[in-house]
mmCIF file of C-alpha atoms and ligand atoms in Angstrom:
data_model
loop_
_atom_site.group_PDB
_atom_site.id
_atom_site.type_symbol
_atom_site.label_atom_id
_atom_site.label_comp_id
_atom_site.label_asym_id
_atom_site.label_seq_id
_atom_site.Cartn_x
_atom_site.Cartn_y
_atom_site.Cartn_z
ATOM 1 C CA MET A 554 -19.724 -4.204 5.684
ATOM 2 C CA GLU A 555 -20.466 -6.838 8.245
ATOM 3 C CA GLN A 556 -18.331 -9.581 6.753
ATOM 4 C CA LEU A 557 -15.134 -7.575 7.385
ATOM 5 C CA GLN A 558 -15.912 -6.782 11.020
ATOM 6 C CA GLY A 559 -13.214 -8.044 13.359
ATOM 7 C CA ARG A 560 -10.898 -9.252 10.580
ATOM 8 C CA ASP A 561 -7.195 -8.489 10.084
ATOM 9 C CA LEU A 562 -5.570 -6.978 7.009
ATOM 10 C CA LEU A 563 -2.037 -8.391 6.941
ATOM 11 C CA GLY A 564 -1.785 -8.584 3.149
ATOM 12 C CA ILE A 565 -4.043 -7.482 0.319
ATOM 13 C CA ALA A 566 -5.028 -11.138 -0.367
ATOM 14 C CA ASP A 567 -6.811 -11.138 3.008
ATOM 15 C CA LEU A 568 -9.569 -9.413 1.019
ATOM 16 C CA SER A 569 -11.550 -11.011 -1.807
ATOM 17 C CA SER A 570 -12.093 -9.093 -5.041
ATOM 18 C CA GLU A 571 -15.716 -8.531 -3.996
ATOM 19 C CA GLU A 572 -14.601 -7.127 -0.631
ATOM 20 C CA ILE A 573 -12.114 -4.778 -2.325
ATOM 21 C CA LYS A 574 -14.844 -3.597 -4.726
ATOM 22 C CA ASN A 575 -17.148 -2.914 -1.758
ATOM 23 C CA LEU A 576 -14.379 -1.057 0.087
ATOM 24 C CA LEU A 577 -13.719 1.161 -2.948
ATOM 25 C CA GLU A 578 -17.424 1.974 -3.235
ATOM 26 C CA LEU A 579 -17.615 2.753 0.473
ATOM 27 C CA ALA A 580 -14.512 4.956 0.179
ATOM 28 C CA GLN A 581 -16.184 6.901 -2.645
ATOM 29 C CA GLN A 582 -19.343 7.380 -0.545
ATOM 30 C CA LEU A 583 -17.301 8.571 2.428
ATOM 31 C CA LYS A 584 -15.270 10.879 0.190
ATOM 32 C CA SER A 585 -18.403 12.441 -1.313
ATOM 33 C CA GLY A 586 -19.978 12.937 2.124
ATOM 34 C CA LYS A 587 -22.954 10.671 1.302
ATOM 35 C CA LEU A 588 -22.043 8.605 4.340
ATOM 36 C CA ALA A 589 -20.590 9.897 7.606
ATOM 37 C CA PRO A 590 -20.624 7.106 10.202
ATOM 38 C CA LYS A 591 -19.548 7.938 13.747
ATOM 39 C CA CYS A 592 -17.839 5.935 16.470
ATOM 40 C CA GLN A 593 -16.079 6.244 19.802
ATOM 41 C CA LYS A 594 -13.436 3.641 19.069
ATOM 42 C CA ILE A 595 -9.698 3.854 19.703
ATOM 43 C CA LEU A 596 -7.026 3.141 17.078
ATOM 44 C CA GLY A 597 -3.437 2.390 18.106
ATOM 45 C CA LEU A 598 -0.550 3.211 15.777
ATOM 46 C CA LEU A 599 2.600 1.162 16.377
ATOM 47 C CA PHE A 600 5.148 2.292 13.808
ATOM 48 C CA TYR A 601 8.737 0.976 13.862
ATOM 49 C CA LYS A 602 9.522 2.957 10.679
ATOM 50 C CA ALA A 603 8.992 6.576 9.643
ATOM 51 C CA SER A 604 5.699 7.618 8.063
ATOM 52 C CA THR A 605 3.938 10.796 7.019
ATOM 53 C CA ARG A 606 0.982 9.708 4.852
ATOM 54 C CA THR A 607 -0.015 6.500 6.633
ATOM 55 C CA ARG A 608 0.314 7.981 10.103
ATOM 56 C CA VAL A 609 -1.552 11.199 9.328
ATOM 57 C CA SER A 610 -4.226 9.700 7.058
ATOM 58 C CA PHE A 611 -5.119 7.028 9.634
ATOM 59 C CA THR A 612 -5.212 9.663 12.379
ATOM 60 C CA VAL A 613 -7.381 12.092 10.408
ATOM 61 C CA ALA A 614 -9.708 9.292 9.254
ATOM 62 C CA MET A 615 -10.207 8.151 12.839
ATOM 63 C CA TYR A 616 -10.765 11.716 14.124
ATOM 64 C CA GLN A 617 -13.328 12.340 11.371
ATOM 65 C CA LEU A 618 -15.156 9.177 12.455
ATOM 66 C CA GLY A 619 -15.316 10.583 15.991
ATOM 67 C CA GLY A 620 -12.746 8.123 17.345
ATOM 68 C CA GLN A 621 -9.355 8.640 18.945
ATOM 69 C CA VAL A 622 -5.791 7.598 18.168
ATOM 70 C CA ILE A 623 -2.907 6.597 20.439
ATOM 71 C CA ASP A 624 0.617 6.825 19.042
ATOM 72 C CA LEU A 625 2.515 3.835 20.470
ATOM 73 C CA ASN A 626 5.930 5.081 19.401
ATOM 74 C CA PRO A 627 8.351 2.157 20.064
ATOM 75 C CA SER A 628 10.950 4.565 21.460
ATOM 76 C CA VAL A 629 8.663 5.405 24.398
ATOM 77 C CA THR A 630 6.835 2.101 24.855
ATOM 78 C CA GLN A 631 8.244 -1.194 26.159
ATOM 79 C CA VAL A 632 8.197 -2.857 22.719
ATOM 80 C CA GLY A 633 11.248 -0.758 21.884
ATOM 81 C CA ARG A 634 13.021 -2.317 24.879
ATOM 82 C CA GLY A 635 12.310 -5.853 23.749
ATOM 83 C CA GLU A 636 9.009 -6.786 25.416
ATOM 84 C CA PRO A 637 7.827 -9.847 23.466
ATOM 85 C CA ILE A 638 5.235 -9.263 20.756
ATOM 86 C CA GLU A 639 3.083 -12.035 22.240
ATOM 87 C CA ASP A 640 2.820 -10.086 25.512
ATOM 88 C CA THR A 641 2.414 -6.651 23.907
ATOM 89 C CA ALA A 642 -0.348 -7.964 21.641
ATOM 90 C CA ARG A 643 -2.373 -9.442 24.512
ATOM 91 C CA VAL A 644 -2.080 -6.241 26.549
ATOM 92 C CA LEU A 645 -2.938 -3.834 23.719
ATOM 93 C CA ASP A 646 -5.888 -6.074 22.853
ATOM 94 C CA ARG A 647 -7.410 -5.200 26.265
ATOM 95 C CA TYR A 648 -7.184 -1.419 25.662
ATOM 96 C CA LEU A 649 -7.635 -0.746 21.943
ATOM 97 C CA ASP A 650 -10.365 -1.420 19.384
ATOM 98 C CA ILE A 651 -8.044 -1.673 16.384
ATOM 99 C CA LEU A 652 -4.264 -1.538 15.800
ATOM 100 C CA ALA A 653 -2.248 -0.484 12.732
ATOM 101 C CA ILE A 654 1.397 -1.615 12.696
ATOM 102 C CA ARG A 655 4.312 -0.566 10.471
ATOM 103 C CA THR A 656 7.197 -2.960 10.864
ATOM 104 C CA PHE A 657 9.942 -4.911 9.106
ATOM 105 C CA ALA A 658 9.022 -8.598 9.337
ATOM 106 C CA GLN A 659 5.651 -9.867 8.122
ATOM 107 C CA LYS A 660 6.018 -12.560 10.797
ATOM 108 C CA ASP A 661 5.679 -9.910 13.536
ATOM 109 C CA LEU A 662 2.282 -8.909 12.135
ATOM 110 C CA GLU A 663 1.212 -12.533 12.095
ATOM 111 C CA ILE A 664 2.171 -12.917 15.765
ATOM 112 C CA PHE A 665 0.250 -9.739 16.672
ATOM 113 C CA ALA A 666 -2.781 -11.102 14.816
ATOM 114 C CA GLN A 667 -2.475 -14.475 16.523
ATOM 115 C CA TYR A 668 -2.300 -13.017 20.048
ATOM 116 C CA ALA A 669 -4.754 -10.093 19.716
ATOM 117 C CA GLN A 670 -8.455 -10.467 18.950
ATOM 118 C CA ILE A 671 -8.853 -6.884 17.684
ATOM 119 C CA PRO A 672 -8.272 -6.179 13.968
ATOM 120 C CA ILE A 673 -4.579 -5.810 13.068
ATOM 121 C CA ILE A 674 -3.772 -3.709 9.993
ATOM 122 C CA ASN A 675 -0.498 -3.936 8.085
ATOM 123 C CA ALA A 676 0.516 -0.283 7.719
ATOM 124 C CA LEU A 677 3.588 -1.446 5.694
ATOM 125 C CA SER A 678 5.989 -4.315 6.164
ATOM 126 C CA ASP A 679 8.998 -5.428 4.119
ATOM 127 C CA LEU A 680 6.642 -7.799 2.285
ATOM 128 C CA GLU A 681 3.492 -5.758 1.634
ATOM 129 C CA HIS A 682 1.750 -2.381 1.788
ATOM 130 C CA PRO A 683 -1.947 -3.273 1.435
ATOM 131 C CA CYS A 684 -3.367 0.087 2.633
ATOM 132 C CA GLN A 685 -1.400 1.841 -0.105
ATOM 133 C CA ILE A 686 -2.866 -0.421 -2.766
ATOM 134 C CA LEU A 687 -6.456 0.287 -1.664
ATOM 135 C CA ALA A 688 -5.778 4.006 -2.238
ATOM 136 C CA ASP A 689 -4.089 3.255 -5.578
ATOM 137 C CA LEU A 690 -7.077 1.226 -6.765
ATOM 138 C CA LEU A 691 -9.412 4.026 -5.654
ATOM 139 C CA THR A 692 -7.369 6.542 -7.665
ATOM 140 C CA ILE A 693 -7.383 4.308 -10.753
ATOM 141 C CA LYS A 694 -11.157 3.807 -10.410
ATOM 142 C CA GLU A 695 -11.680 7.571 -10.181
ATOM 143 C CA CYS A 696 -9.581 8.166 -13.300
ATOM 144 C CA PHE A 697 -10.899 5.358 -15.513
ATOM 145 C CA GLY A 698 -14.336 4.517 -14.052
ATOM 146 C CA SER A 699 -13.251 0.977 -13.153
ATOM 147 C CA VAL A 700 -10.071 -0.951 -12.486
ATOM 148 C CA GLU A 701 -10.873 -4.175 -14.333
ATOM 149 C CA GLY A 702 -8.949 -4.605 -17.591
ATOM 150 C CA ILE A 703 -6.591 -1.687 -16.873
ATOM 151 C CA THR A 704 -2.889 -2.348 -17.508
ATOM 152 C CA LEU A 705 -0.629 -1.125 -14.694
ATOM 153 C CA SER A 706 3.131 -1.079 -15.225
ATOM 154 C CA TYR A 707 5.325 -0.908 -12.163
ATOM 155 C CA VAL A 708 8.905 0.086 -12.986
ATOM 156 C CA GLY A 709 11.721 -0.091 -10.411
ATOM 157 C CA ASP A 710 12.430 -2.263 -7.378
ATOM 158 C CA GLY A 711 10.427 -5.477 -6.800
ATOM 159 C CA ASN A 712 9.546 -4.375 -3.265
ATOM 160 C CA ASN A 713 6.625 -4.333 -0.787
ATOM 161 C CA VAL A 714 4.585 -1.919 -2.939
ATOM 162 C CA ALA A 715 5.209 -4.006 -6.073
ATOM 163 C CA HIS A 716 4.084 -7.117 -4.164
ATOM 164 C CA SER A 717 0.773 -5.623 -3.054
ATOM 165 C CA LEU A 718 0.177 -4.182 -6.533
ATOM 166 C CA LEU A 719 0.761 -7.610 -8.076
ATOM 167 C CA ILE A 720 -1.711 -9.353 -5.797
ATOM 168 C CA GLY A 721 -4.236 -6.504 -5.620
ATOM 169 C CA GLY A 722 -4.120 -5.995 -9.383
ATOM 170 C CA ALA A 723 -4.554 -9.715 -10.064
ATOM 171 C CA LEU A 724 -7.516 -9.874 -7.666
ATOM 172 C CA MET A 725 -9.169 -6.973 -9.473
ATOM 173 C CA GLY A 726 -8.689 -8.325 -13.007
ATOM 174 C CA MET A 727 -5.950 -5.862 -13.946
ATOM 175 C CA ASN A 728 -2.934 -6.640 -16.120
ATOM 176 C CA VAL A 729 0.194 -6.031 -14.047
ATOM 177 C CA HIS A 730 3.552 -5.561 -15.790
ATOM 178 C CA ILE A 731 6.644 -5.378 -13.589
ATOM 179 C CA ALA A 732 10.006 -4.174 -14.915
ATOM 180 C CA THR A 733 12.983 -4.502 -12.563
ATOM 181 C CA PRO A 734 16.736 -5.137 -12.814
ATOM 182 C CA ALA A 735 17.630 -8.860 -12.868
ATOM 183 C CA ASN A 736 18.294 -9.390 -9.178
ATOM 184 C CA HIS A 737 15.515 -7.137 -7.907
ATOM 185 C CA GLN A 738 12.463 -9.021 -9.101
ATOM 186 C CA PRO A 739 9.461 -9.500 -6.820
ATOM 187 C CA ASP A 740 9.414 -12.372 -4.342
ATOM 188 C CA SER A 741 8.802 -15.626 -6.244
ATOM 189 C CA GLN A 742 5.997 -16.788 -3.909
ATOM 190 C CA ILE A 743 4.160 -13.470 -4.316
ATOM 191 C CA LEU A 744 4.573 -13.760 -8.060
ATOM 192 C CA GLN A 745 3.173 -17.272 -8.079
ATOM 193 C CA GLN A 746 0.255 -16.170 -5.895
ATOM 194 C CA ALA A 747 -0.507 -13.276 -8.278
ATOM 195 C CA GLN A 748 -0.323 -15.575 -11.296
ATOM 196 C CA GLU A 749 -2.722 -18.039 -9.658
ATOM 197 C CA LEU A 750 -5.151 -15.232 -8.749
ATOM 198 C CA ALA A 751 -4.982 -13.765 -12.241
ATOM 199 C CA GLN A 752 -5.692 -17.127 -13.911
ATOM 200 C CA ASN A 753 -7.196 -16.334 -17.305
ATOM 201 C CA SER A 754 -8.816 -13.029 -16.398
ATOM 202 C CA SER A 755 -5.694 -10.859 -16.495
ATOM 203 C CA LYS A 756 -2.025 -11.005 -17.363
ATOM 204 C CA ILE A 757 1.005 -10.807 -15.054
ATOM 205 C CA VAL A 758 4.250 -9.977 -16.865
ATOM 206 C CA VAL A 759 7.705 -9.740 -15.277
ATOM 207 C CA THR A 760 10.484 -8.354 -17.451
ATOM 208 C CA GLN A 761 13.790 -6.504 -17.304
ATOM 209 C CA ASP A 762 12.696 -4.264 -20.182
ATOM 210 C CA PRO A 763 11.009 -1.059 -18.940
ATOM 211 C CA ILE A 764 9.887 0.016 -22.421
ATOM 212 C CA ALA A 765 8.187 -3.330 -23.079
ATOM 213 C CA ALA A 766 6.521 -3.093 -19.660
ATOM 214 C CA VAL A 767 5.005 0.371 -20.157
ATOM 215 C CA THR A 768 3.954 -0.023 -23.799
ATOM 216 C CA GLU A 769 0.230 0.759 -24.012
ATOM 217 C CA ALA A 770 -0.136 0.800 -20.204
ATOM 218 C CA GLN A 771 -2.740 3.127 -18.664
ATOM 219 C CA VAL A 772 -1.026 3.383 -15.267
ATOM 220 C CA ILE A 773 2.715 3.867 -14.749
ATOM 221 C CA TYR A 774 3.807 3.337 -11.171
ATOM 222 C CA THR A 775 7.150 3.639 -9.446
ATOM 223 C CA ASP A 776 8.592 3.679 -5.927
ATOM 224 C CA VAL A 777 11.973 4.338 -4.319
ATOM 225 C CA TRP A 778 14.945 2.231 -5.391
ATOM 226 C CA ALA A 779 15.998 1.638 -1.768
ATOM 227 C CA SER A 780 13.211 1.108 0.763
ATOM 228 C CA MET A 781 13.322 1.893 4.466
ATOM 229 C CA GLY A 782 15.941 -0.371 6.031
ATOM 230 C CA GLN A 783 18.006 -0.424 2.783
ATOM 231 C CA GLU A 784 19.357 3.130 2.997
ATOM 232 C CA ASN A 785 22.964 1.845 2.986
ATOM 233 C CA LEU A 786 22.362 0.330 -0.472
ATOM 234 C CA ALA A 787 20.937 3.498 -2.029
ATOM 235 C CA ASP A 788 24.103 4.865 -3.690
ATOM 236 C CA GLN A 789 25.212 1.555 -5.207
ATOM 237 C CA ARG A 790 21.722 0.952 -6.613
ATOM 238 C CA ILE A 791 21.470 4.253 -8.527
ATOM 239 C CA PRO A 792 23.504 3.229 -11.629
ATOM 240 C CA LEU A 793 21.851 -0.212 -11.779
ATOM 241 C CA PHE A 794 18.329 1.249 -11.588
ATOM 242 C CA GLN A 795 18.945 4.262 -13.878
ATOM 243 C CA PRO A 796 17.351 2.572 -16.956
ATOM 244 C CA TYR A 797 14.187 2.148 -14.858
ATOM 245 C CA GLN A 798 13.693 5.860 -14.197
ATOM 246 C CA VAL A 799 10.154 7.058 -14.994
ATOM 247 C CA ASN A 800 10.919 10.021 -17.257
ATOM 248 C CA GLN A 801 9.177 11.701 -20.192
ATOM 249 C CA GLU A 802 10.880 9.401 -22.700
ATOM 250 C CA LEU A 803 9.653 6.233 -20.956
ATOM 251 C CA LEU A 804 6.185 7.764 -20.562
ATOM 252 C CA SER A 805 6.018 8.388 -24.330
ATOM 253 C CA HIS A 806 5.763 4.596 -24.827
ATOM 254 C CA ALA A 807 2.657 4.316 -22.627
ATOM 255 C CA ASP A 808 -0.958 5.021 -23.572
ATOM 256 C CA SER A 809 -1.321 8.742 -24.352
ATOM 257 C CA GLU A 810 -3.966 9.001 -21.564
ATOM 258 C CA ALA A 811 -1.775 7.169 -19.035
ATOM 259 C CA ILE A 812 -1.596 8.391 -15.447
ATOM 260 C CA VAL A 813 1.509 8.297 -13.254
ATOM 261 C CA LEU A 814 1.366 7.089 -9.654
ATOM 262 C CA HIS A 815 3.983 6.999 -6.888
ATOM 263 C CA CYS A 816 3.248 5.984 -3.299
ATOM 264 C CA LEU A 817 5.622 8.736 -2.052
ATOM 265 C CA PRO A 818 7.981 9.826 -0.625
ATOM 266 C CA ALA A 819 9.690 10.344 -4.018
ATOM 267 C CA HIS A 820 13.325 10.881 -4.921
ATOM 268 C CA ARG A 821 13.198 13.310 -7.841
ATOM 269 C CA GLY A 822 15.980 12.610 -10.343
ATOM 270 C CA GLU A 823 16.175 8.963 -9.257
ATOM 271 C CA GLU A 824 13.090 6.760 -9.801
ATOM 272 C CA ILE A 825 11.045 9.668 -11.222
ATOM 273 C CA THR A 826 11.921 12.985 -12.846
ATOM 274 C CA GLU A 827 10.724 16.375 -11.633
ATOM 275 C CA GLU A 828 9.052 16.876 -15.027
ATOM 276 C CA VAL A 829 6.964 13.694 -14.696
ATOM 277 C CA ILE A 830 5.969 13.980 -11.041
ATOM 278 C CA GLU A 831 4.939 17.616 -11.565
ATOM 279 C CA GLY A 832 3.496 16.936 -15.055
ATOM 280 C CA LYS A 833 -0.135 16.755 -16.089
ATOM 281 C CA GLN A 834 -0.245 12.950 -16.131
ATOM 282 C CA SER A 835 0.813 12.744 -12.473
ATOM 283 C CA LYS A 836 -1.999 11.874 -10.037
ATOM 284 C CA VAL A 837 0.236 11.495 -6.992
ATOM 285 C CA TRP A 838 -1.517 14.143 -4.870
ATOM 286 C CA ASP A 839 -4.965 12.622 -5.488
ATOM 287 C CA GLN A 840 -3.403 9.257 -4.706
ATOM 288 C CA ALA A 841 -2.002 10.565 -1.403
ATOM 289 C CA GLU A 842 -5.388 12.087 -0.480
ATOM 290 C CA ASN A 843 -7.064 8.773 -1.234
ATOM 291 C CA ARG A 844 -5.021 7.084 1.497
ATOM 292 C CA MET A 845 -7.357 8.829 3.934
ATOM 293 C CA HIS A 846 -10.606 7.882 2.182
ATOM 294 C CA ALA A 847 -9.596 4.264 1.546
ATOM 295 C CA GLN A 848 -8.370 3.755 5.115
ATOM 296 C CA LYS A 849 -11.505 5.384 6.517
ATOM 297 C CA ALA A 850 -13.537 2.799 4.563
ATOM 298 C CA LEU A 851 -11.267 0.098 5.977
ATOM 299 C CA LEU A 852 -11.711 1.332 9.563
ATOM 300 C CA VAL A 853 -15.500 1.570 9.115
ATOM 301 C CA SER A 854 -15.597 -1.993 7.781
ATOM 302 C CA LEU A 855 -13.216 -3.659 10.253
ATOM 303 C CA LEU A 856 -14.935 -1.902 13.169
ATOM 304 C CA GLY A 857 -18.397 -2.829 11.804
ATOM 305 C CA LEU A 858 -19.635 0.791 11.784
ATOM 306 C CA SER A 859 -21.701 0.806 8.597
HETATM 307 N N1 CP E 2163 3.200 5.985 0.995
HETATM 308 C C1 CP E 2163 3.389 5.893 2.312
HETATM 309 O O1 CP E 2163 3.101 4.891 2.952
HETATM 310 O O2 CP E 2163 3.912 7.028 2.857
HETATM 311 P P1 CP E 2163 4.446 7.174 4.351
HETATM 312 O O3 CP E 2163 5.707 6.358 4.454
HETATM 313 O O4 CP E 2163 4.706 8.649 4.500
HETATM 314 O O5 CP E 2163 3.385 6.680 5.291
HETATM 315 N N1 NVA E 2164 8.953 0.777 -0.571
HETATM 316 C C1 NVA E 2164 8.948 1.923 0.321
HETATM 317 C C2 NVA E 2164 7.557 2.430 0.487
HETATM 318 C C3 NVA E 2164 7.429 3.649 1.361
HETATM 319 C C4 NVA E 2164 6.018 4.097 1.525
HETATM 320 C C5 NVA E 2164 9.541 1.524 1.656
HETATM 321 O O1 NVA E 2164 9.243 0.425 2.139
HETATM 322 O O2 NVA E 2164 10.313 2.311 2.210
#
C-alpha cells in the first residue's frame, strides 16, 4: 500500500476510510497466509506504560516479516532520565526503520513525529489507541462480513479506547453509541470530530443510559474503569460505574447475535462479568489475536513492503 509508506499513525483519523478498508483486507490476506512479505527492517518499541498484547503482537508481527525489534525500555535508556524527546527522536531516526511508542501525552507523539522522519505509531496514549481499533474492526468484519452499518455500543469510561472507537467507527460508517457516567464522557473535541466524520452516513449517540445504548446493538464493547495512570482512582470509581457493568442482563437488551469485545486486560466483576467474558458471545480472544494481524498489515504498509 504505497500511499501509507513513510506515514505516521498518531490517531485513527490519520487514516482515511479507504485506507482502513485496505488495511483490513491486507490483514485478512496476511492472516490467511495468501501473502507473506519479507523485510530486514528494525522496529523500536518505546513503552512508558505496561503492555502485554501490543508489545508481543508487534514483536511477533515483525519477526514473522523477517525483521527485528529493539525494546527501548525507558528505565534503561536515557529518555527515562529526561533526555529531551526532540533529541531522542532525531537519534532513533538514524538507527531504526519504524518506531511504536506507548506514552501518556499525545503531544509527546507529535513531537516524536515532528523530529523523526521514520513512521511513528501510537501504541496507546491517554487520548487514543488506534492500533487496538484496527484489530477491533478486523474482528467485527470477520464476524459480520463488513463493518458498515453495524451498531457498536461502548459502555464504561469515555477513555482512549472509546475515543478511537468513536472516530474509527464514524470513518467506517458504523453507528457508535457511548454510555458513560455524567462526568466521564469522551473528550468533547473527539466527539465533535466523530460527529463531523459520521455526517449523515452513521449515528453517534452519547448517553448516560447503558440500556438505551446497547438496545439492538450488534457489538458491545467495554474497557477498564480506571486506565493506566488512574490506578489511584480505581476504588472510588467502582460504585459510580457499577450500572455500566457489561453483564448478562445488559446483554439481553442487545441484538440476540451480538458479540462482546474488550481490549483487555479485563477486571472480571467490574466492567465485565466472568459469565459474559467467558460466554459464547465473547470474541475477546479472536480480538486479541487480531492485534497481530492488523499491526502486521500496518507495518507492511508503513514500511512499503507490499
Ligand atoms: N489491549 C492492549 O493494548 O493490551 P496491552 O496493554 O496488554 O498492550
Ligand atoms: N484504557 C486502557 C486500555 C488498556 C489497553 C488504558 O489506557 O489503560
